[in-house]
Amino acid sequence: MLITCITHADAREKKKYPFRGLTEQGWQEVNSAAEQFRELMDEETLVIETIVSSPKARCVETAILFAKAVSEFTATSEIQLDANLKAGSIRGKELFNLAKDIQVQHLLVSGHADLARTLPPQNKLISEAVKDGWFTTRPVLFQIEYGAGNSWDKARVVYCLGLVNGEWLNLLQP
Protein backbone atom coordinates (compact mmCIF):
# COMPACT_ATOMS: atom_id res chain seq x y z
CA MET A 1 0.00 0.00 0.00
CA LEU A 2 1.15 3.53 -0.80
CA ILE A 3 0.15 6.45 1.39
CA THR A 4 0.84 9.79 -0.28
CA CYS A 5 0.53 12.76 2.07
CA ILE A 6 0.49 16.47 1.46
CA THR A 7 0.35 19.17 4.08
CA HIS A 8 -1.75 22.19 3.26
CA ALA A 9 -0.16 24.97 1.27
CA ASP A 10 -0.04 28.68 2.16
CA ALA A 11 -3.36 29.72 3.71
CA ARG A 12 -5.06 32.99 4.56
CA GLU A 13 -4.37 34.66 7.93
CA LYS A 14 -6.49 33.29 10.76
CA LYS A 15 -7.23 36.69 12.36
CA LYS A 16 -8.32 38.26 9.09
CA TYR A 17 -10.08 35.27 7.49
CA PRO A 18 -11.94 32.86 9.80
CA PHE A 19 -12.58 30.71 6.69
CA ARG A 20 -8.97 29.85 5.94
CA GLY A 21 -8.78 28.78 2.34
CA LEU A 22 -5.55 28.86 0.38
CA THR A 23 -3.93 32.00 -0.95
CA GLU A 24 -2.97 32.35 -4.61
CA GLN A 25 0.55 31.40 -3.54
CA GLY A 26 -0.96 28.30 -1.93
CA TRP A 27 -2.63 27.33 -5.21
CA GLN A 28 0.74 27.60 -6.96
CA GLU A 29 2.39 25.53 -4.23
CA VAL A 30 -0.18 22.73 -4.65
CA ASN A 31 0.39 22.73 -8.41
CA SER A 32 4.13 22.55 -7.80
CA ALA A 33 3.58 19.59 -5.45
CA ALA A 34 1.51 17.88 -8.14
CA GLU A 35 4.36 18.38 -10.64
CA GLN A 36 6.78 16.83 -8.13
CA PHE A 37 4.43 13.89 -7.61
CA ARG A 38 4.17 13.32 -11.38
CA GLU A 39 7.97 13.41 -11.72
CA LEU A 40 8.37 10.81 -8.98
CA MET A 41 5.69 8.49 -10.31
CA ASP A 42 5.71 6.35 -13.41
CA GLU A 43 3.20 4.43 -15.50
CA GLU A 44 3.36 1.57 -12.99
CA THR A 45 2.21 3.80 -10.13
CA LEU A 46 -0.86 2.61 -8.32
CA VAL A 47 -3.89 4.83 -8.85
CA ILE A 48 -5.11 6.84 -5.83
CA GLU A 49 -8.29 5.07 -4.77
CA THR A 50 -9.23 7.00 -1.63
CA ILE A 51 -8.68 10.58 -0.49
CA VAL A 52 -8.87 11.53 3.20
CA SER A 53 -8.48 15.06 4.54
CA SER A 54 -8.58 17.10 7.70
CA PRO A 55 -11.95 18.89 7.68
CA LYS A 56 -10.24 22.29 7.72
CA ALA A 57 -10.87 24.29 4.53
CA ARG A 58 -7.19 24.76 3.72
CA CYS A 59 -6.61 20.99 3.76
CA VAL A 60 -9.75 20.15 1.78
CA GLU A 61 -8.81 22.76 -0.82
CA THR A 62 -5.28 21.33 -0.99
CA ALA A 63 -6.71 17.82 -1.49
CA ILE A 64 -9.07 18.97 -4.24
CA LEU A 65 -6.44 20.96 -6.15
CA PHE A 66 -3.81 18.22 -5.81
CA ALA A 67 -6.16 15.40 -6.87
CA LYS A 68 -7.38 17.44 -9.84
CA ALA A 69 -3.80 18.23 -10.91
CA VAL A 70 -2.83 14.54 -10.77
CA SER A 71 -6.12 13.24 -12.13
CA GLU A 72 -4.29 10.72 -14.32
CA PHE A 73 -3.34 8.98 -11.04
CA THR A 74 -6.72 9.44 -9.33
CA ALA A 75 -9.68 7.05 -9.49
CA THR A 76 -12.04 8.94 -7.17
CA SER A 77 -13.53 12.40 -6.78
CA GLU A 78 -14.80 11.78 -3.25
CA ILE A 79 -12.97 13.19 -0.23
CA GLN A 80 -13.53 11.65 3.18
CA LEU A 81 -13.13 14.03 6.10
CA ASP A 82 -11.41 12.77 9.23
CA ALA A 83 -11.53 14.89 12.40
CA ASN A 84 -8.52 12.95 13.73
CA LEU A 85 -6.42 14.85 11.17
CA LYS A 86 -7.24 18.33 12.55
CA ALA A 87 -4.25 20.52 13.38
CA GLY A 88 -2.92 19.81 16.83
CA SER A 89 -4.74 16.50 17.23
CA ILE A 90 -2.07 14.29 15.62
CA ARG A 91 -0.42 11.98 18.13
CA GLY A 92 1.45 9.62 15.80
CA LYS A 93 -0.76 6.65 14.96
CA GLU A 94 -3.20 8.38 12.60
CA LEU A 95 -1.65 7.21 9.29
CA PHE A 96 -1.14 3.70 10.64
CA ASN A 97 -4.80 3.59 11.72
CA LEU A 98 -5.95 4.87 8.32
CA ALA A 99 -3.82 2.21 6.60
CA LYS A 100 -5.43 -0.50 8.73
CA ASP A 101 -8.99 0.84 8.31
CA ILE A 102 -8.91 1.81 4.63
CA GLN A 103 -7.49 -1.12 2.77
CA VAL A 104 -6.67 0.22 -0.68
CA GLN A 105 -3.57 0.13 -2.86
CA HIS A 106 -3.01 3.91 -2.79
CA LEU A 107 -4.34 6.43 -0.28
CA LEU A 108 -3.98 10.23 -0.48
CA VAL A 109 -4.03 12.15 2.82
CA SER A 110 -4.21 15.94 3.14
CA GLY A 111 -3.44 17.41 6.54
CA HIS A 112 -1.42 19.80 8.62
CA ALA A 113 2.26 20.15 9.44
CA ASP A 114 1.88 17.90 12.48
CA LEU A 115 1.66 14.94 10.09
CA ALA A 116 5.42 14.86 10.76
CA ARG A 117 4.51 12.93 13.91
CA THR A 118 3.06 10.09 11.85
CA LEU A 119 6.21 9.06 10.01
CA PRO A 120 7.42 5.53 10.76
CA PRO A 121 9.93 5.75 13.64
CA GLN A 122 13.00 4.52 11.76
CA ASN A 123 12.73 7.35 9.20
CA LYS A 124 14.46 10.43 10.59
CA LEU A 125 14.06 13.97 9.30
CA ILE A 126 16.84 16.53 9.06
CA SER A 127 16.81 18.73 12.15
CA GLU A 128 15.70 21.88 10.29
CA ALA A 129 12.66 20.07 8.85
CA VAL A 130 10.72 19.60 12.06
CA LYS A 131 10.17 21.43 15.34
CA ASP A 132 8.11 20.01 18.20
CA GLY A 133 6.59 17.40 15.89
CA TRP A 134 5.57 19.88 13.17
CA PHE A 135 7.11 20.31 9.73
CA THR A 136 8.74 23.75 9.54
CA THR A 137 7.93 24.33 5.88
CA ARG A 138 4.87 23.95 3.70
CA PRO A 139 3.72 22.24 1.79
CA VAL A 140 5.41 18.92 2.47
CA LEU A 141 4.86 15.97 0.14
CA PHE A 142 5.74 12.51 1.36
CA GLN A 143 4.97 8.92 0.53
CA ILE A 144 5.02 5.83 2.71
CA GLU A 145 5.06 2.23 1.57
CA TYR A 146 3.24 -0.01 4.04
CA GLY A 147 2.63 -3.75 3.91
CA ALA A 148 -0.84 -4.70 5.16
CA GLY A 149 -0.67 -6.60 8.42
CA ASN A 150 2.84 -5.35 9.23
CA SER A 151 3.73 -3.14 12.15
CA TRP A 152 4.20 0.57 11.41
CA ASP A 153 7.91 0.38 12.15
CA LYS A 154 8.30 -1.81 9.05
CA ALA A 155 6.78 0.89 6.85
CA ARG A 156 9.21 2.82 4.65
CA VAL A 157 9.22 6.48 3.68
CA VAL A 158 9.76 6.51 -0.09
CA TYR A 159 10.35 10.27 -0.14
CA CYS A 160 9.72 13.33 2.01
CA LEU A 161 10.06 16.67 0.25
CA GLY A 162 9.45 20.20 1.47
CA LEU A 163 9.03 23.35 -0.57
CA VAL A 164 11.70 25.77 0.66
CA ASN A 165 12.20 29.10 -1.14
CA GLY A 166 10.57 27.72 -4.28
CA GLU A 167 12.64 24.51 -4.40
CA TRP A 168 11.70 20.98 -3.38
CA LEU A 169 14.25 19.68 -0.87
CA ASN A 170 14.70 16.21 0.61
CA LEU A 171 13.79 16.34 4.30
CA LEU A 172 15.03 12.85 5.19
CA GLN A 173 18.36 12.22 6.86
CA PRO A 174 20.77 10.35 4.56
XYZ file of N, CA and C in Angstrom:
522
model
N 0.837 -1.178 0.000
C 0.000 0.000 0.000
C 0.885 1.244 0.000
N 0.487 2.226 -0.803
C 1.155 3.529 -0.800
C 0.259 4.536 -0.094
N 0.861 5.348 0.746
C 0.151 6.451 1.387
C 0.889 7.715 0.984
N 0.261 8.516 0.139
C 0.837 9.789 -0.276
C 0.198 10.874 0.575
N 1.023 11.711 1.188
C 0.528 12.762 2.075
C 1.001 14.120 1.591
N 0.119 15.090 1.745
C 0.486 16.472 1.455
C -0.046 17.338 2.585
N 0.815 18.210 3.093
C 0.353 19.174 4.083
C -0.199 20.375 3.322
N -1.128 21.075 3.967
C -1.754 22.194 3.257
C -0.721 23.238 2.862
N -1.032 23.916 1.792
C -0.164 24.965 1.270
C -0.476 26.282 1.994
N 0.121 27.367 1.532
C -0.039 28.677 2.156
C -1.519 29.044 2.251
N -1.946 29.414 3.462
C -3.359 29.723 3.712
C -3.513 31.163 4.193
N -4.745 31.631 4.123
C -5.058 32.994 4.560
C -4.828 33.141 6.069
N -4.617 34.378 6.513
C -4.369 34.662 7.929
C -5.604 34.353 8.764
N -5.389 33.708 9.887
C -6.488 33.290 10.759
C -7.264 34.487 11.313
N -6.560 35.528 11.758
C -7.226 36.686 12.360
C -8.102 37.420 11.350
N -7.632 37.497 10.127
C -8.320 38.256 9.094
C -9.404 37.438 8.390
N -9.181 36.145 8.252
C -10.078 35.274 7.494
C -10.428 34.028 8.317
N -11.561 34.047 9.035
C -11.939 32.860 9.799
C -12.088 31.616 8.904
N -12.533 31.810 7.656
C -12.585 30.707 6.693
C -11.244 30.714 5.984
N -10.354 29.815 6.400
C -8.966 29.853 5.944
C -8.732 28.976 4.728
N -9.138 29.460 3.578
C -8.783 28.777 2.343
C -7.346 29.113 1.974
N -6.920 28.612 0.843
C -5.552 28.857 0.380
C -5.435 30.233 -0.263
N -4.237 30.767 -0.230
C -3.925 31.999 -0.950
C -3.588 31.629 -2.399
N -3.405 32.635 -3.235
C -2.970 32.355 -4.610
C -1.610 31.664 -4.600
N -0.738 32.073 -3.683
C 0.553 31.399 -3.542
C 0.327 29.930 -3.184
N -0.630 29.667 -2.311
C -0.959 28.295 -1.928
C -1.400 27.465 -3.120
N -2.196 28.058 -4.002
C -2.632 27.332 -5.214
C -1.414 26.932 -6.041
N -0.475 27.884 -6.188
C 0.743 27.598 -6.958
C 1.577 26.510 -6.286
N 1.635 26.543 -4.962
C 2.394 25.526 -4.229
C 1.803 24.133 -4.431
N 0.470 24.036 -4.434
C -0.176 22.734 -4.655
C 0.123 22.247 -6.067
N 0.058 23.134 -7.038
C 0.388 22.732 -8.414
C 1.840 22.284 -8.523
N 2.728 22.954 -7.810
C 4.132 22.552 -7.797
C 4.286 21.166 -7.163
N 3.542 20.912 -6.089
C 3.576 19.585 -5.445
C 3.073 18.515 -6.408
N 2.046 18.838 -7.166
C 1.513 17.882 -8.144
C 2.555 17.581 -9.223
N 3.288 18.603 -9.652
C 4.358 18.384 -10.635
C 5.427 17.464 -10.055
N 5.800 17.693 -8.791
C 6.784 16.827 -8.126
C 6.283 15.391 -8.081
N 5.031 15.222 -7.702
C 4.430 13.889 -7.613
C 4.511 13.190 -8.964
N 4.131 13.908 -10.024
C 4.174 13.320 -11.376
C 5.595 12.915 -11.759
N 6.576 13.734 -11.404
C 7.975 13.411 -11.718
C 8.449 12.160 -10.983
N 7.953 11.951 -9.787
C 8.374 10.810 -8.976
C 7.631 9.522 -9.325
N 6.495 9.657 -9.962
C 5.685 8.492 -10.307
C 5.987 8.041 -11.730
N 5.562 6.844 -12.047
C 5.705 6.351 -13.411
C 4.417 5.644 -13.816
N 4.405 5.076 -14.995
C 3.195 4.433 -15.504
C 2.757 3.253 -14.649
N 3.666 2.706 -13.859
C 3.359 1.567 -12.988
C 2.733 2.009 -11.658
N 2.696 3.303 -11.412
C 2.206 3.804 -10.134
C 0.763 3.395 -9.908
N 0.494 2.980 -8.697
C -0.864 2.613 -8.323
C -1.742 3.853 -8.294
N -2.943 3.718 -8.796
C -3.890 4.831 -8.846
C -4.407 5.132 -7.437
N -4.557 6.420 -7.123
C -5.111 6.840 -5.833
C -6.580 6.442 -5.810
N -6.927 5.575 -4.856
C -8.294 5.070 -4.774
C -9.142 5.811 -3.747
N -8.497 6.338 -2.715
C -9.226 6.998 -1.632
C -8.472 8.258 -1.229
N -9.246 9.317 -0.951
C -8.677 10.584 -0.489
C -9.288 10.897 0.875
N -8.426 11.177 1.849
C -8.867 11.526 3.202
C -8.218 12.856 3.565
N -9.001 13.734 4.197
C -8.485 15.058 4.538
C -8.944 15.489 5.922
N -8.129 16.340 6.532
C -8.585 17.098 7.696
C -9.802 17.892 7.231
N -10.774 18.125 8.101
C -11.951 18.885 7.681
C -11.708 20.386 7.517
N -10.529 20.864 7.854
C -10.237 22.291 7.717
C -10.177 22.683 6.240
N -10.736 23.846 5.923
C -10.869 24.287 4.530
C -9.548 24.269 3.774
N -8.475 24.697 4.414
C -7.188 24.761 3.721
C -6.687 23.376 3.316
N -7.019 22.361 4.097
C -6.609 20.988 3.762
C -7.506 20.397 2.683
N -8.814 20.649 2.799
C -9.748 20.148 1.784
C -9.418 20.776 0.437
N -9.160 22.083 0.430
C -8.810 22.762 -0.821
C -7.507 22.205 -1.393
N -6.532 21.945 -0.541
C -5.278 21.333 -0.989
C -5.550 19.973 -1.618
N -6.379 19.154 -0.964
C -6.710 17.817 -1.490
C -7.390 17.912 -2.849
N -8.339 18.822 -2.977
C -9.071 18.973 -4.242
C -8.126 19.401 -5.360
N -7.347 20.450 -5.118
C -6.443 20.959 -6.154
C -5.388 19.924 -6.538
N -4.838 19.230 -5.542
C -3.813 18.221 -5.810
C -4.401 17.065 -6.617
N -5.541 16.537 -6.173
C -6.165 15.399 -6.872
C -6.543 15.774 -8.302
N -7.029 16.989 -8.481
C -7.379 17.437 -9.837
C -6.128 17.527 -10.708
N -5.042 18.053 -10.139
C -3.803 18.228 -10.908
C -3.138 16.900 -11.260
N -3.403 15.860 -10.482
C -2.830 14.536 -10.774
C -3.947 13.555 -11.137
N -4.937 14.059 -11.829
C -6.123 13.244 -12.129
C -5.793 11.966 -12.889
N -4.674 11.948 -13.610
C -4.293 10.723 -14.322
C -3.918 9.608 -13.348
N -3.663 9.961 -12.079
C -3.336 8.979 -11.041
C -4.463 8.844 -10.013
N -5.636 9.406 -10.306
C -6.724 9.444 -9.331
C -7.959 8.744 -9.875
N -8.506 7.818 -9.073
C -9.683 7.052 -9.495
C -10.923 7.408 -8.677
N -10.887 8.535 -7.976
C -12.036 8.940 -7.171
C -12.140 10.454 -7.168
N -13.356 10.959 -6.958
C -13.527 12.400 -6.778
C -14.157 12.677 -5.411
N -14.229 11.654 -4.586
C -14.800 11.783 -3.245
C -13.687 12.002 -2.222
N -13.928 12.929 -1.308
C -12.972 13.194 -0.235
C -13.641 12.876 1.095
N -13.036 11.979 1.844
C -13.534 11.647 3.176
C -12.869 12.584 4.175
N -13.672 13.146 5.069
C -13.129 14.030 6.097
C -12.895 13.235 7.371
N -11.772 13.492 8.015
C -11.407 12.774 9.232
C -10.985 13.783 10.295
N -11.808 13.930 11.329
C -11.530 14.890 12.401
C -10.239 14.565 13.146
N -9.778 13.323 13.071
C -8.518 12.951 13.726
C -7.311 13.601 13.062
N -7.516 14.201 11.887
C -6.422 14.853 11.169
C -6.385 16.368 11.389
N -7.249 16.889 12.272
C -7.240 18.328 12.554
C -5.891 18.751 13.132
N -5.520 19.988 12.861
C -4.252 20.524 13.378
C -4.211 20.429 14.893
N -3.102 19.920 15.394
C -2.922 19.811 16.828
C -3.449 18.531 17.443
N -4.180 17.739 16.671
C -4.740 16.501 17.226
C -3.904 15.270 16.888
N -2.901 15.428 16.038
C -2.071 14.294 15.616
C -1.177 13.843 16.773
N -1.237 12.556 17.057
C -0.422 11.982 18.134
C 0.611 10.996 17.613
N 0.441 10.502 16.373
C 1.451 9.622 15.796
C 0.926 8.371 15.130
N -0.236 7.907 15.501
C -0.761 6.646 14.956
C -1.808 6.861 13.856
N -2.092 8.093 13.510
C -3.197 8.378 12.600
C -3.029 7.731 11.227
N -1.848 7.834 10.612
C -1.654 7.211 9.291
C -1.690 5.694 9.390
N -1.105 5.153 10.432
C -1.143 3.702 10.641
C -2.592 3.232 10.774
N -3.396 3.961 11.552
C -4.803 3.594 11.717
C -5.570 3.704 10.407
N -5.306 4.747 9.628
C -5.952 4.867 8.315
C -5.571 3.694 7.420
N -4.299 3.326 7.432
C -3.821 2.214 6.598
C -4.515 0.909 6.979
N -4.739 0.708 8.279
C -5.431 -0.504 8.729
C -6.914 -0.464 8.373
N -7.541 0.723 8.506
C -8.987 0.844 8.313
C -9.398 0.946 6.851
N -8.585 1.604 6.046
C -8.907 1.814 4.630
C -7.947 0.965 3.822
N -8.379 -0.185 3.452
C -7.488 -1.119 2.767
C -7.601 -0.937 1.252
N -6.749 -0.055 0.749
C -6.667 0.222 -0.685
C -5.202 0.121 -1.090
N -4.947 0.184 -2.370
C -3.567 0.134 -2.855
C -2.849 1.475 -2.730
N -3.629 2.579 -2.836
C -3.007 3.909 -2.789
C -3.986 4.882 -2.146
N -3.546 5.503 -1.063
C -4.338 6.434 -0.277
C -3.675 7.807 -0.326
N -4.474 8.858 -0.535
C -3.980 10.235 -0.478
C -4.520 10.872 0.793
N -3.639 11.492 1.577
C -4.031 12.153 2.818
C -3.586 13.609 2.755
N -4.518 14.517 3.072
C -4.209 15.945 3.140
C -4.403 16.397 4.582
N -3.355 17.010 5.136
C -3.442 17.407 6.537
C -2.573 18.601 6.851
N -2.171 18.669 8.094
C -1.418 19.803 8.617
C 0.038 19.410 8.857
N 0.825 20.379 9.251
C 2.261 20.155 9.439
C 2.574 19.155 10.545
N 1.603 18.882 11.431
C 1.876 17.898 12.484
C 1.798 16.460 11.976
N 1.544 16.282 10.683
C 1.665 14.943 10.089
C 3.091 14.413 10.232
N 4.034 15.298 10.526
C 5.421 14.860 10.762
C 5.479 13.810 11.868
N 4.545 13.885 12.798
C 4.514 12.928 13.913
C 4.120 11.520 13.481
N 3.583 11.388 12.289
C 3.056 10.091 11.854
C 4.065 9.254 11.083
N 5.224 9.818 10.784
C 6.209 9.062 10.009
C 6.665 7.825 10.781
N 6.904 6.728 10.084
C 7.422 5.532 10.760
C 8.688 5.893 11.540
N 8.874 5.309 12.722
C 9.933 5.746 13.636
C 11.359 5.618 13.121
N 11.621 4.701 12.224
C 13.000 4.516 11.758
C 13.390 5.540 10.693
N 12.446 6.326 10.206
C 12.730 7.346 9.197
C 12.921 8.683 9.894
N 14.125 9.192 9.876
C 14.456 10.427 10.589
C 14.535 11.602 9.623
N 14.018 12.739 10.087
C 14.056 13.966 9.303
C 15.283 14.784 9.678
N 15.754 15.603 8.732
C 16.837 16.525 9.059
C 16.328 17.489 10.136
N 17.215 17.953 10.975
C 16.806 18.730 12.150
C 16.042 20.002 11.790
N 16.381 20.636 10.682
C 15.699 21.875 10.294
C 14.285 21.621 9.784
N 13.943 20.385 9.486
C 12.664 20.067 8.849
C 11.501 19.994 9.820
N 11.800 19.813 11.097
C 10.720 19.598 12.063
C 11.048 20.279 13.388
N 10.010 20.823 14.016
C 10.167 21.431 15.337
C 8.942 21.055 16.163
N 9.183 20.433 17.295
C 8.106 20.015 18.200
C 7.053 19.154 17.507
N 7.509 18.314 16.571
C 6.593 17.404 15.889
C 5.856 18.000 14.703
N 6.208 19.201 14.301
C 5.567 19.879 13.170
C 6.617 20.138 12.087
N 6.238 19.908 10.823
C 7.115 20.310 9.726
C 7.287 21.818 9.797
N 8.462 22.312 9.453
C 8.736 23.747 9.535
C 8.524 24.460 8.206
N 8.182 23.736 7.184
C 7.930 24.330 5.876
C 6.604 23.800 5.351
N 6.089 24.455 4.334
C 4.871 23.946 3.699
C 4.837 24.363 2.253
N 4.228 23.564 1.435
C 3.718 22.240 1.790
C 4.848 21.216 1.869
N 4.523 20.076 2.446
C 5.411 18.917 2.465
C 4.682 17.793 1.754
N 5.400 17.102 0.895
C 4.857 15.972 0.141
C 5.679 14.746 0.524
N 5.001 13.727 1.039
C 5.741 12.509 1.361
C 4.915 11.279 1.034
N 5.635 10.175 0.875
C 4.973 8.920 0.532
C 5.548 7.798 1.385
N 4.643 6.965 1.871
C 5.017 5.832 2.713
C 4.548 4.552 2.038
N 5.414 3.558 2.061
C 5.058 2.227 1.570
C 4.820 1.352 2.802
N 3.622 0.778 2.870
C 3.238 -0.007 4.043
C 2.665 -1.342 3.601
N 3.145 -2.411 4.191
C 2.632 -3.746 3.908
C 1.506 -4.086 4.863
N 0.331 -4.384 4.330
C -0.836 -4.704 5.156
C -0.489 -5.803 6.150
N -0.923 -5.609 7.382
C -0.671 -6.596 8.422
C 0.655 -6.420 9.139
N 1.542 -5.605 8.590
C 2.840 -5.353 9.230
C 2.705 -4.301 10.317
N 3.696 -4.220 11.167
C 3.729 -3.144 12.150
C 4.190 -1.869 11.434
N 3.864 -0.713 12.029
C 4.196 0.570 11.406
C 5.703 0.775 11.310
N 6.464 0.186 12.209
C 7.914 0.378 12.154
C 8.555 -0.358 10.979
N 7.787 -1.166 10.276
C 8.300 -1.812 9.055
C 7.939 -1.008 7.801
N 7.129 0.025 7.980
C 6.781 0.893 6.851
C 8.022 1.684 6.440
N 8.040 2.123 5.187
C 9.213 2.823 4.649
C 8.786 4.130 4.000
N 9.470 5.208 4.344
C 9.220 6.481 3.678
C 9.944 6.443 2.341
N 9.189 6.541 1.264
C 9.758 6.513 -0.089
C 10.445 7.848 -0.371
N 9.777 8.929 -0.030
C 10.355 10.273 -0.144
C 9.632 11.203 0.818
N 10.302 12.284 1.179
C 9.721 13.330 2.015
C 10.352 14.636 1.550
N 9.560 15.447 0.870
C 10.061 16.674 0.251
C 9.323 17.887 0.800
N 10.049 18.953 1.027
C 9.446 20.201 1.473
C 9.770 21.316 0.499
N 8.808 22.208 0.307
C 9.026 23.352 -0.573
C 9.673 24.470 0.249
N 10.931 24.766 -0.065
C 11.704 25.773 0.657
C 12.226 26.781 -0.358
N 11.785 28.029 -0.230
C 12.204 29.096 -1.145
C 12.022 28.695 -2.608
N 10.897 28.072 -2.902
C 10.572 27.720 -4.283
C 11.211 26.449 -4.804
N 11.994 25.759 -3.973
C 12.645 24.510 -4.399
C 12.206 23.355 -3.518
N 12.052 22.182 -4.128
C 11.704 20.977 -3.378
C 12.979 20.341 -2.849
N 13.063 20.231 -1.520
C 14.245 19.677 -0.869
C 13.903 18.384 -0.136
N 14.850 17.454 -0.131
C 14.702 16.209 0.606
C 14.795 16.518 2.102
N 13.808 16.079 2.869
C 13.790 16.341 4.303
C 14.263 15.152 5.137
N 14.579 14.035 4.477
C 15.031 12.845 5.193
C 16.529 12.887 5.447
N 16.933 12.373 6.593
C 18.358 12.222 6.861
C 18.915 11.163 5.920
N 20.180 11.352 5.463
C 20.766 10.347 4.560
C 21.007 9.026 5.270
